[in-house]
């Protein structure tokens, strides 16, 4: 039986190629994303192992706050501890370390590095062997007027020793003379970041706060193990300093795992889309097996006739699936290697640069891809194989591809149940039932639509094809009939496109609503004329000194800064909105529910009204807020608001005297009457934009930009769904090819009685277009329904209204049309090559 | 004497619907070469019902396919009316088949997704024409298909399907109709019906039909029979009767 299966598999090369193609595509994205995440994980592993290679112990403040992504932010460390540490037996060297925000201004006055992209750091250069930086040329900086640059930045900025370099940091912009160029361990610069390096006192004062560093790096003399060294250092440190000591291995592991947590969100996101692609691939595989199983009824009947029982016929097909599954998955894995590179390119193009060195291919990636691919292929073949086993020897006499008129009543009832269940799951997930319910809801809706497909595909194809039949005469009418003749096949062929389009549509609809929401919120709260903003992704921002300078400009009436800092509110780790209540009036207005915005003082807090309700807080309640510097402040609830980003608002004053460095992420500006746009922009740019800090925009521009941020994520989603669309196209191509093959005699007959090759092409092209439009239309309906369900259930959360993405929908339908045309090219060409004589002569 | 017989005598050149001149068709090459047609010259008279007979593998279908423009010759030439098919490209030949030639095949004659009526007018529809309504009505009446027009092929009996095929072949009033064993798959009653219809199409409606068959009774409906053997013309007979044909075949076999 196995030999027979093998023979049968190889005998039909075309079928083999088509089926494997579906599997290759389905598995390639899976392996692509696996390789991609393995590669970046490995890159960071290596990077941090390199960075902390010579570090045996690591001392930092024990005061910390966890941010929303699970990484902890530590308070700065007093440099005095250095003296104590150096005296600990077993310590050979120790040095302060710092990675703070600092931006180097290039010779052309433009900053090096961008808001988005690799970070721009300021740090400490030291002669200590514990330091991470090694002098490459020149010498170490000494005192408040000297600095060093990493080699890559020096090369990019064409700086040489002796140049004067301008740098912007937390405490303003200064000029330094460049006295040296440094290497980071063995590399010129880690991951494309820029580094401005100073001696420790200068770095602390300029970048952070005098007397403080981020952490202290310690090298042992080799007499103690890292664990023993860390223990004795910790014992030597005074308890009231609230410092903690980690071994080199611990800090390496912690840093790596923090990065991996953040990357984890991203790789999960990618994996989700690769499973969507795989699911879509499944449909194509299932469809191909169904069609080929039907086409080889004769073959199966023949097997039965020569004595094979039902089970053997079924097993023969499953073995074939197994062979193709393994073959396809292996090829899919190889294709995935290329795809992982394409993914890096896509992310770069979207401005989400992720450093990667080389290519990491773990054996587990190969194994999981091949196993998943093979299992899925065999599973997709089960139903068609069972059907093939049930074939009666009589069926061999019948012509294939008869119209199947089934009773669809049960199908419709069952799908209705699925649809209702799905909608319920979706709605309840939006009302707090969680992601699981969202998943079940979405799966229910999709399953319902896919299940009802065969019951509606014939009607839909007839309706969509009606204009075609009108316009293109009999060729159009035949295309319409062909699209409608096998309702199950049509609906299975359209399914991948349906899924892709539904996802695209619901994301587009959701994005449109979110954009509307953003516009609304900013439109209501932001009342100024201009905004200066950064997209710093949680690192650095606009130094508050710049905000004050703008406020002091003669052209400016007033300017107020808004920042986000991680803090612990009660037991919840959150980014807290920091405002300056003295200057917000008329510039940044919260929609207050209770209390007044101006009531906010350094002892108060404002909380989003729903949040306050949920936490059982009312005006006058005391909320404990823990800052990074370790202070816990009992803040009094003085007001509640709604429709803003963020749940908590505090005053900038609470950071007075704190070691917590405070940046603004945007500055709202109101100008004096009569000042010209040109004048204002020039004045503000002189302070900010020339330093590469933020983007200065008018109110309208600013609101547009904020709304457009959604587009970046949307573009990423589109990019990831693109592969699913490719699989959908290939699915249509495969089905059309199989149909052309199946209708060989029909096409031969048409050619004989006078259908030209051009007419054949037209007929197949329109069949393809009708099928893909069927998928697209159903997908749009499903997508919009999901969008409405999601948005409507979010209304309470402040979502104003559902915005129908009209242009988006039209674009999708046009794309579906093009997809239909493109998918038909090869099958149509193949059809014109049908040999008339052999097809009409075969009986 | 057989190899010298050429079936071109007695026909007025102006009355020829289709003809082949020194037509040869060779399949394969070298050892495995098959001469399906070996320098055949033949003319088919307008308004007549001709039959081509011969043993299996004698080249009947090949001759028909080549004269009908479905296949090309290895050497020689073929004319439909005055048109030399070797001078035409694929598109022109396809249009010629659509407008000047009608076909009835042994089986699978109809497009399963179209109704009987749509099948009948298919060649006209492909040309973008609606055709001569009165003529189409006459054809449908002659073939007694009035109450079957809305049916799909799968809802028709084998005999009805062949009648629809004959109707389609007649619908565009072609120069010539080729039928390859049109009754081969039918029971004798339905077969006889079809043959009678074809006879009427020639006698009453003035059409030209060339039918390939190996059945002596079927061939006897024709005005003239051309016999083929080993890709060559082996003889011909006019005003045939079944007995005469069987006699001749016996004689050929010797
Ligand atoms: N495509 C082909 N390739 C090779 N030989 C062929 C092909 N078609 C027909 N033949 C051969 O040509 C000869 C004539 O065939 P055909 O015209 O079908 O005969 P008939 O219709 O009289 O039975 C036969 O020997 C047949 O085997
Ligand atoms: Mg034949």
Tab-separated table of N, CA and C in Angstrom, chain B residues 131-224:
chain	number	residue	atom	x	y	z
B	131	UNK	N	-28.523	35.544	-34.245
B	131	UNK	CA	-28.877	34.573	-35.261
B	131	UNK	C	-30.227	34.851	-35.903
B	132	UNK	N	-30.581	33.978	-36.826
B	132	UNK	CA	-31.833	34.113	-37.574
B	132	UNK	C	-32.919	33.364	-36.793
B	133	UNK	N	-33.787	34.147	-36.113
B	133	UNK	CA	-34.775	33.542	-35.216
B	133	UNK	C	-35.665	32.518	-35.906
B	134	UNK	N	-36.106	32.860	-37.106
B	134	UNK	CA	-37.012	31.967	-37.822
B	134	UNK	C	-36.320	30.650	-38.111
B	135	UNK	N	-35.082	30.757	-38.527
B	135	UNK	CA	-34.308	29.544	-38.845
B	135	UNK	C	-34.118	28.685	-37.590
B	136	UNK	N	-33.755	29.340	-36.492
B	136	UNK	CA	-33.533	28.593	-35.257
B	136	UNK	C	-34.818	27.900	-34.824
B	137	UNK	N	-35.926	28.609	-35.016
B	137	UNK	CA	-37.208	28.018	-34.649
B	137	UNK	C	-37.496	26.784	-35.503
B	138	UNK	N	-37.206	26.918	-36.796
B	138	UNK	CA	-37.398	25.777	-37.697
B	138	UNK	C	-36.558	24.594	-37.223
B	139	UNK	N	-35.305	24.870	-36.895
B	139	UNK	CA	-34.401	23.791	-36.465
B	139	UNK	C	-34.942	23.113	-35.215
B	140	UNK	N	-35.352	23.954	-34.241
B	140	UNK	CA	-35.857	23.402	-32.979
B	140	UNK	C	-37.111	22.579	-33.219
B	141	UNK	N	-37.984	23.092	-34.099
B	141	UNK	CA	-39.204	22.342	-34.429
B	141	UNK	C	-38.861	21.023	-35.091
B	142	UNK	N	-37.954	21.089	-36.064
B	142	UNK	CA	-37.588	19.887	-36.794
B	142	UNK	C	-37.070	18.819	-35.840
B	143	UNK	N	-36.298	19.255	-34.818
B	143	UNK	CA	-35.706	18.294	-33.888
B	143	UNK	C	-36.592	18.027	-32.675
B	144	UNK	N	-37.820	18.585	-32.698
B	144	UNK	CA	-38.794	18.387	-31.610
B	144	UNK	C	-38.187	18.688	-30.242
B	145	UNK	N	-37.555	19.842	-30.127
B	145	UNK	CA	-36.899	20.166	-28.860
B	145	UNK	C	-37.631	21.238	-28.070
B	146	UNK	N	-38.852	21.629	-28.580
B	146	UNK	CA	-39.544	22.767	-27.988
B	146	UNK	C	-39.725	22.700	-26.481
B	147	UNK	N	-40.058	21.506	-25.982
B	147	UNK	CA	-40.342	21.425	-24.543
B	147	UNK	C	-39.099	21.073	-23.727
B	148	UNK	N	-37.942	21.136	-24.335
B	148	UNK	CA	-36.725	20.771	-23.613
B	148	UNK	C	-35.730	21.940	-23.515
B	149	UNK	N	-36.131	23.095	-24.033
B	149	UNK	CA	-35.170	24.191	-24.212
B	149	UNK	C	-34.569	24.709	-22.917
B	150	UNK	N	-35.343	24.667	-21.824
B	150	UNK	CA	-34.871	25.257	-20.572
B	150	UNK	C	-34.060	24.273	-19.740
B	151	UNK	N	-34.026	23.022	-20.187
B	151	UNK	CA	-33.361	21.995	-19.398
B	151	UNK	C	-31.847	22.044	-19.531
B	152	UNK	N	-31.201	21.622	-18.443
B	152	UNK	CA	-29.744	21.466	-18.481
B	152	UNK	C	-29.421	20.120	-19.117
B	153	UNK	N	-28.257	19.964	-19.723
B	153	UNK	CA	-27.896	18.685	-20.349
B	153	UNK	C	-28.080	17.495	-19.419
B	154	UNK	N	-27.780	17.694	-18.114
B	154	UNK	CA	-27.892	16.555	-17.197
B	154	UNK	C	-29.338	16.101	-17.026
B	155	UNK	N	-30.274	16.965	-17.451
B	155	UNK	CA	-31.688	16.596	-17.322
B	155	UNK	C	-32.249	16.021	-18.635
B	156	UNK	N	-31.359	15.796	-19.594
B	156	UNK	CA	-31.805	15.274	-20.897
B	156	UNK	C	-31.295	13.857	-21.094
B	157	UNK	N	-32.068	13.070	-21.891
B	157	UNK	CA	-31.604	11.716	-22.218
B	157	UNK	C	-30.488	11.812	-23.257
B	158	UNK	N	-29.793	10.712	-23.461
B	158	UNK	CA	-28.694	10.706	-24.429
B	158	UNK	C	-29.158	11.127	-25.812
B	159	UNK	N	-30.337	10.606	-26.220
B	159	UNK	CA	-30.856	10.943	-27.537
B	159	UNK	C	-31.189	12.420	-27.639
B	160	UNK	N	-31.801	12.940	-26.556
B	160	UNK	CA	-32.145	14.375	-26.561
B	160	UNK	C	-30.885	15.226	-26.632
B	161	UNK	N	-29.851	14.788	-25.886
B	161	UNK	CA	-28.593	15.542	-25.905
B	161	UNK	C	-28.026	15.604	-27.320
B	162	UNK	N	-28.076	14.470	-28.035
B	162	UNK	CA	-27.543	14.475	-29.392
B	162	UNK	C	-28.396	15.345	-30.315
B	163	UNK	N	-29.709	15.385	-30.036
B	163	UNK	CA	-30.576	16.253	-30.851
B	163	UNK	C	-30.210	17.705	-30.632
B	164	UNK	N	-29.932	18.046	-29.367
B	164	UNK	CA	-29.516	19.425	-29.082
B	164	UNK	C	-28.205	19.722	-29.822
B	165	UNK	N	-27.301	18.721	-29.828
B	165	UNK	CA	-26.024	18.916	-30.508
B	165	UNK	C	-26.252	19.158	-32.004
B	166	UNK	N	-27.179	18.385	-32.592
B	166	UNK	CA	-27.468	18.576	-34.018
B	166	UNK	C	-28.065	19.966	-34.243
B	167	UNK	N	-28.956	20.353	-33.325
B	167	UNK	CA	-29.567	21.678	-33.446
B	167	UNK	C	-28.506	22.766	-33.386
B	168	UNK	N	-27.550	22.593	-32.474
B	168	UNK	CA	-26.482	23.594	-32.361
B	168	UNK	C	-25.670	23.655	-33.659
B	169	UNK	N	-25.397	22.462	-34.225
B	169	UNK	CA	-24.607	22.427	-35.452
B	169	UNK	C	-25.335	23.150	-36.582
B	170	UNK	N	-26.672	23.089	-36.549
B	170	UNK	CA	-27.450	23.713	-37.615
B	170	UNK	C	-27.701	25.195	-37.386
B	171	UNK	N	-27.656	25.605	-36.119
B	171	UNK	CA	-28.163	26.927	-35.737
B	171	UNK	C	-27.558	28.083	-36.535
B	172	UNK	N	-26.266	27.990	-36.818
B	172	UNK	CA	-25.645	29.125	-37.513
B	172	UNK	C	-25.653	28.907	-39.029
B	173	UNK	N	-26.407	27.909	-39.482
B	173	UNK	CA	-26.501	27.582	-40.903
B	173	UNK	C	-25.106	27.533	-41.543
B	174	UNK	N	-24.305	26.588	-41.051
B	174	UNK	CA	-22.910	26.568	-41.493
B	174	UNK	C	-22.737	26.040	-42.910
B	175	UNK	N	-21.577	26.257	-43.432
B	175	UNK	CA	-21.205	25.736	-44.746
B	175	UNK	C	-21.293	24.206	-44.740
B	176	UNK	N	-20.834	23.636	-43.620
B	176	UNK	CA	-20.756	22.169	-43.559
B	176	UNK	C	-20.817	21.715	-42.100
B	177	UNK	N	-21.426	20.533	-41.902
B	177	UNK	CA	-21.514	19.972	-40.548
B	177	UNK	C	-20.755	18.657	-40.509
B	178	UNK	N	-19.911	18.498	-39.493
B	178	UNK	CA	-19.187	17.240	-39.312
B	178	UNK	C	-19.745	16.517	-38.102
B	179	UNK	N	-20.018	15.236	-38.303
B	179	UNK	CA	-20.529	14.443	-37.186
B	179	UNK	C	-19.674	13.188	-37.061
B	180	UNK	N	-19.036	13.032	-35.874
B	180	UNK	CA	-18.161	11.875	-35.671
B	180	UNK	C	-18.889	10.826	-34.838
B	181	UNK	N	-19.337	9.784	-35.477
B	181	UNK	CA	-20.095	8.715	-34.825
B	181	UNK	C	-21.180	9.284	-33.908
B	182	UNK	N	-22.078	10.085	-34.457
B	182	UNK	CA	-23.060	10.772	-33.605
B	182	UNK	C	-24.009	9.805	-32.909
B	183	UNK	N	-24.132	8.587	-33.448
B	183	UNK	CA	-25.077	7.636	-32.839
B	183	UNK	C	-24.348	6.540	-32.075
B	184	UNK	N	-23.036	6.677	-31.983
B	184	UNK	CA	-22.216	5.620	-31.376
B	184	UNK	C	-22.589	5.286	-29.944
B	185	UNK	N	-23.089	6.267	-29.205
B	185	UNK	CA	-23.391	6.043	-27.792
B	185	UNK	C	-24.877	5.859	-27.522
B	186	UNK	N	-25.674	5.739	-28.609
B	186	UNK	CA	-27.127	5.727	-28.406
B	186	UNK	C	-27.709	4.335	-28.637
B	187	UNK	N	-28.871	4.110	-28.005
B	187	UNK	CA	-29.610	2.890	-28.319
B	187	UNK	C	-30.135	3.027	-29.745
B	188	UNK	N	-30.553	1.922	-30.338
B	188	UNK	CA	-30.835	1.971	-31.780
B	188	UNK	C	-32.018	2.881	-32.094
B	189	UNK	N	-33.007	2.969	-31.184
B	189	UNK	CA	-34.171	3.802	-31.458
B	189	UNK	C	-33.767	5.272	-31.551
B	190	UNK	N	-33.019	5.733	-30.511
B	190	UNK	CA	-32.582	7.129	-30.519
B	190	UNK	C	-31.622	7.381	-31.675
B	191	UNK	N	-30.804	6.388	-31.985
B	191	UNK	CA	-29.844	6.533	-33.074
B	191	UNK	C	-30.579	6.747	-34.386
B	192	UNK	N	-31.592	5.937	-34.609
B	192	UNK	CA	-32.380	6.055	-35.841
B	192	UNK	C	-33.015	7.434	-35.938
B	193	UNK	N	-33.538	7.897	-34.798
B	193	UNK	CA	-34.147	9.224	-34.748
B	193	UNK	C	-33.177	10.290	-35.237
B	194	UNK	N	-31.953	10.245	-34.655
B	194	UNK	CA	-30.939	11.233	-35.006
B	194	UNK	C	-30.607	11.174	-36.502
B	195	UNK	N	-30.470	9.945	-36.987
B	195	UNK	CA	-30.125	9.803	-38.406
B	195	UNK	C	-31.226	10.381	-39.295
B	196	UNK	N	-32.477	10.155	-38.874
B	196	UNK	CA	-33.598	10.694	-39.661
B	196	UNK	C	-33.581	12.212	-39.659
B	197	UNK	N	-33.276	12.753	-38.470
B	197	UNK	CA	-33.207	14.220	-38.380
B	197	UNK	C	-32.113	14.764	-39.297
B	198	UNK	N	-30.973	14.084	-39.298
B	198	UNK	CA	-29.886	14.580	-40.128
B	198	UNK	C	-30.256	14.502	-41.602
B	199	UNK	N	-30.918	13.422	-41.920
B	199	UNK	CA	-31.368	13.243	-43.308
B	199	UNK	C	-32.304	14.395	-43.696
B	200	UNK	N	-33.223	14.728	-42.776
B	200	UNK	CA	-34.168	15.819	-43.062
B	200	UNK	C	-33.457	17.151	-43.174
B	201	UNK	N	-32.430	17.318	-42.332
B	201	UNK	CA	-31.688	18.571	-42.371
B	201	UNK	C	-31.079	18.770	-43.752
B	202	UNK	N	-30.677	17.685	-44.382
B	202	UNK	CA	-30.081	17.786	-45.714
B	202	UNK	C	-31.178	17.928	-46.774
B	203	UNK	N	-32.122	17.010	-46.703
B	203	UNK	CA	-33.146	16.997	-47.740
B	203	UNK	C	-34.061	18.214	-47.665
B	204	UNK	N	-34.604	18.500	-46.456
B	204	UNK	CA	-35.600	19.567	-46.329
B	204	UNK	C	-34.979	20.941	-46.135
B	205	UNK	N	-33.851	20.978	-45.394
B	205	UNK	CA	-33.294	22.297	-45.052
B	205	UNK	C	-32.070	22.649	-45.874
B	206	UNK	N	-31.643	21.733	-46.734
B	206	UNK	CA	-30.544	22.034	-47.656
B	206	UNK	C	-29.175	22.111	-47.022
B	207	UNK	N	-28.963	21.463	-45.880
B	207	UNK	CA	-27.654	21.516	-45.220
B	207	UNK	C	-26.685	20.491	-45.799
B	208	UNK	N	-25.425	20.664	-45.472
B	208	UNK	CA	-24.387	19.733	-45.911
B	208	UNK	C	-23.850	19.014	-44.687
B	209	UNK	N	-23.844	17.671	-44.707
B	209	UNK	CA	-23.371	16.931	-43.543
B	209	UNK	C	-22.350	15.888	-43.973
B	210	UNK	N	-21.263	15.799	-43.203
B	210	UNK	CA	-20.311	14.709	-43.380
B	210	UNK	C	-20.300	13.928	-42.082
B	211	UNK	N	-20.595	12.626	-42.186
B	211	UNK	CA	-20.701	11.820	-40.972
B	211	UNK	C	-19.693	10.674	-41.000
B	212	UNK	N	-18.953	10.553	-39.894
B	212	UNK	CA	-18.046	9.422	-39.748
B	212	UNK	C	-18.798	8.327	-39.008
B	213	UNK	N	-18.735	7.099	-39.538
B	213	UNK	CA	-19.425	6.001	-38.853
B	213	UNK	C	-18.787	4.675	-39.238
B	214	UNK	N	-18.991	3.686	-38.395
B	214	UNK	CA	-18.582	2.358	-38.856
B	214	UNK	C	-19.788	1.424	-38.903
B	215	UNK	N	-20.957	2.047	-38.800
B	215	UNK	CA	-22.198	1.283	-38.800
B	215	UNK	C	-22.840	1.364	-40.196
B	216	UNK	N	-23.028	0.204	-40.819
B	216	UNK	CA	-23.536	0.150	-42.191
B	216	UNK	C	-24.940	0.754	-42.304
B	217	UNK	N	-25.772	0.490	-41.270
B	217	UNK	CA	-27.131	1.025	-41.313
B	217	UNK	C	-27.098	2.547	-41.270
B	218	UNK	N	-26.269	3.076	-40.365
B	218	UNK	CA	-26.153	4.528	-40.267
B	218	UNK	C	-25.672	5.104	-41.590
B	219	UNK	N	-24.658	4.475	-42.171
B	219	UNK	CA	-24.072	4.984	-43.408
B	219	UNK	C	-25.104	4.995	-44.543
B	220	UNK	N	-26.068	4.066	-44.473
B	220	UNK	CA	-27.036	3.965	-45.566
B	220	UNK	C	-27.984	5.162	-45.635
B	221	UNK	N	-27.995	6.008	-44.591
B	221	UNK	CA	-28.810	7.226	-44.638
B	221	UNK	C	-28.163	8.279	-45.534
B	222	UNK	N	-26.865	8.082	-45.845
B	222	UNK	CA	-26.133	9.096	-46.603
B	222	UNK	C	-26.412	9.005	-48.094
B	223	UNK	N	-26.065	10.082	-48.826
B	223	UNK	CA	-26.190	10.083	-50.282
B	223	UNK	C	-25.005	9.357	-50.886
B	224	UNK	N	-23.873	9.418	-50.135
B	224	UNK	CA	-22.650	8.872	-50.725
B	224	UNK	C	-21.756	8.412	-49.578
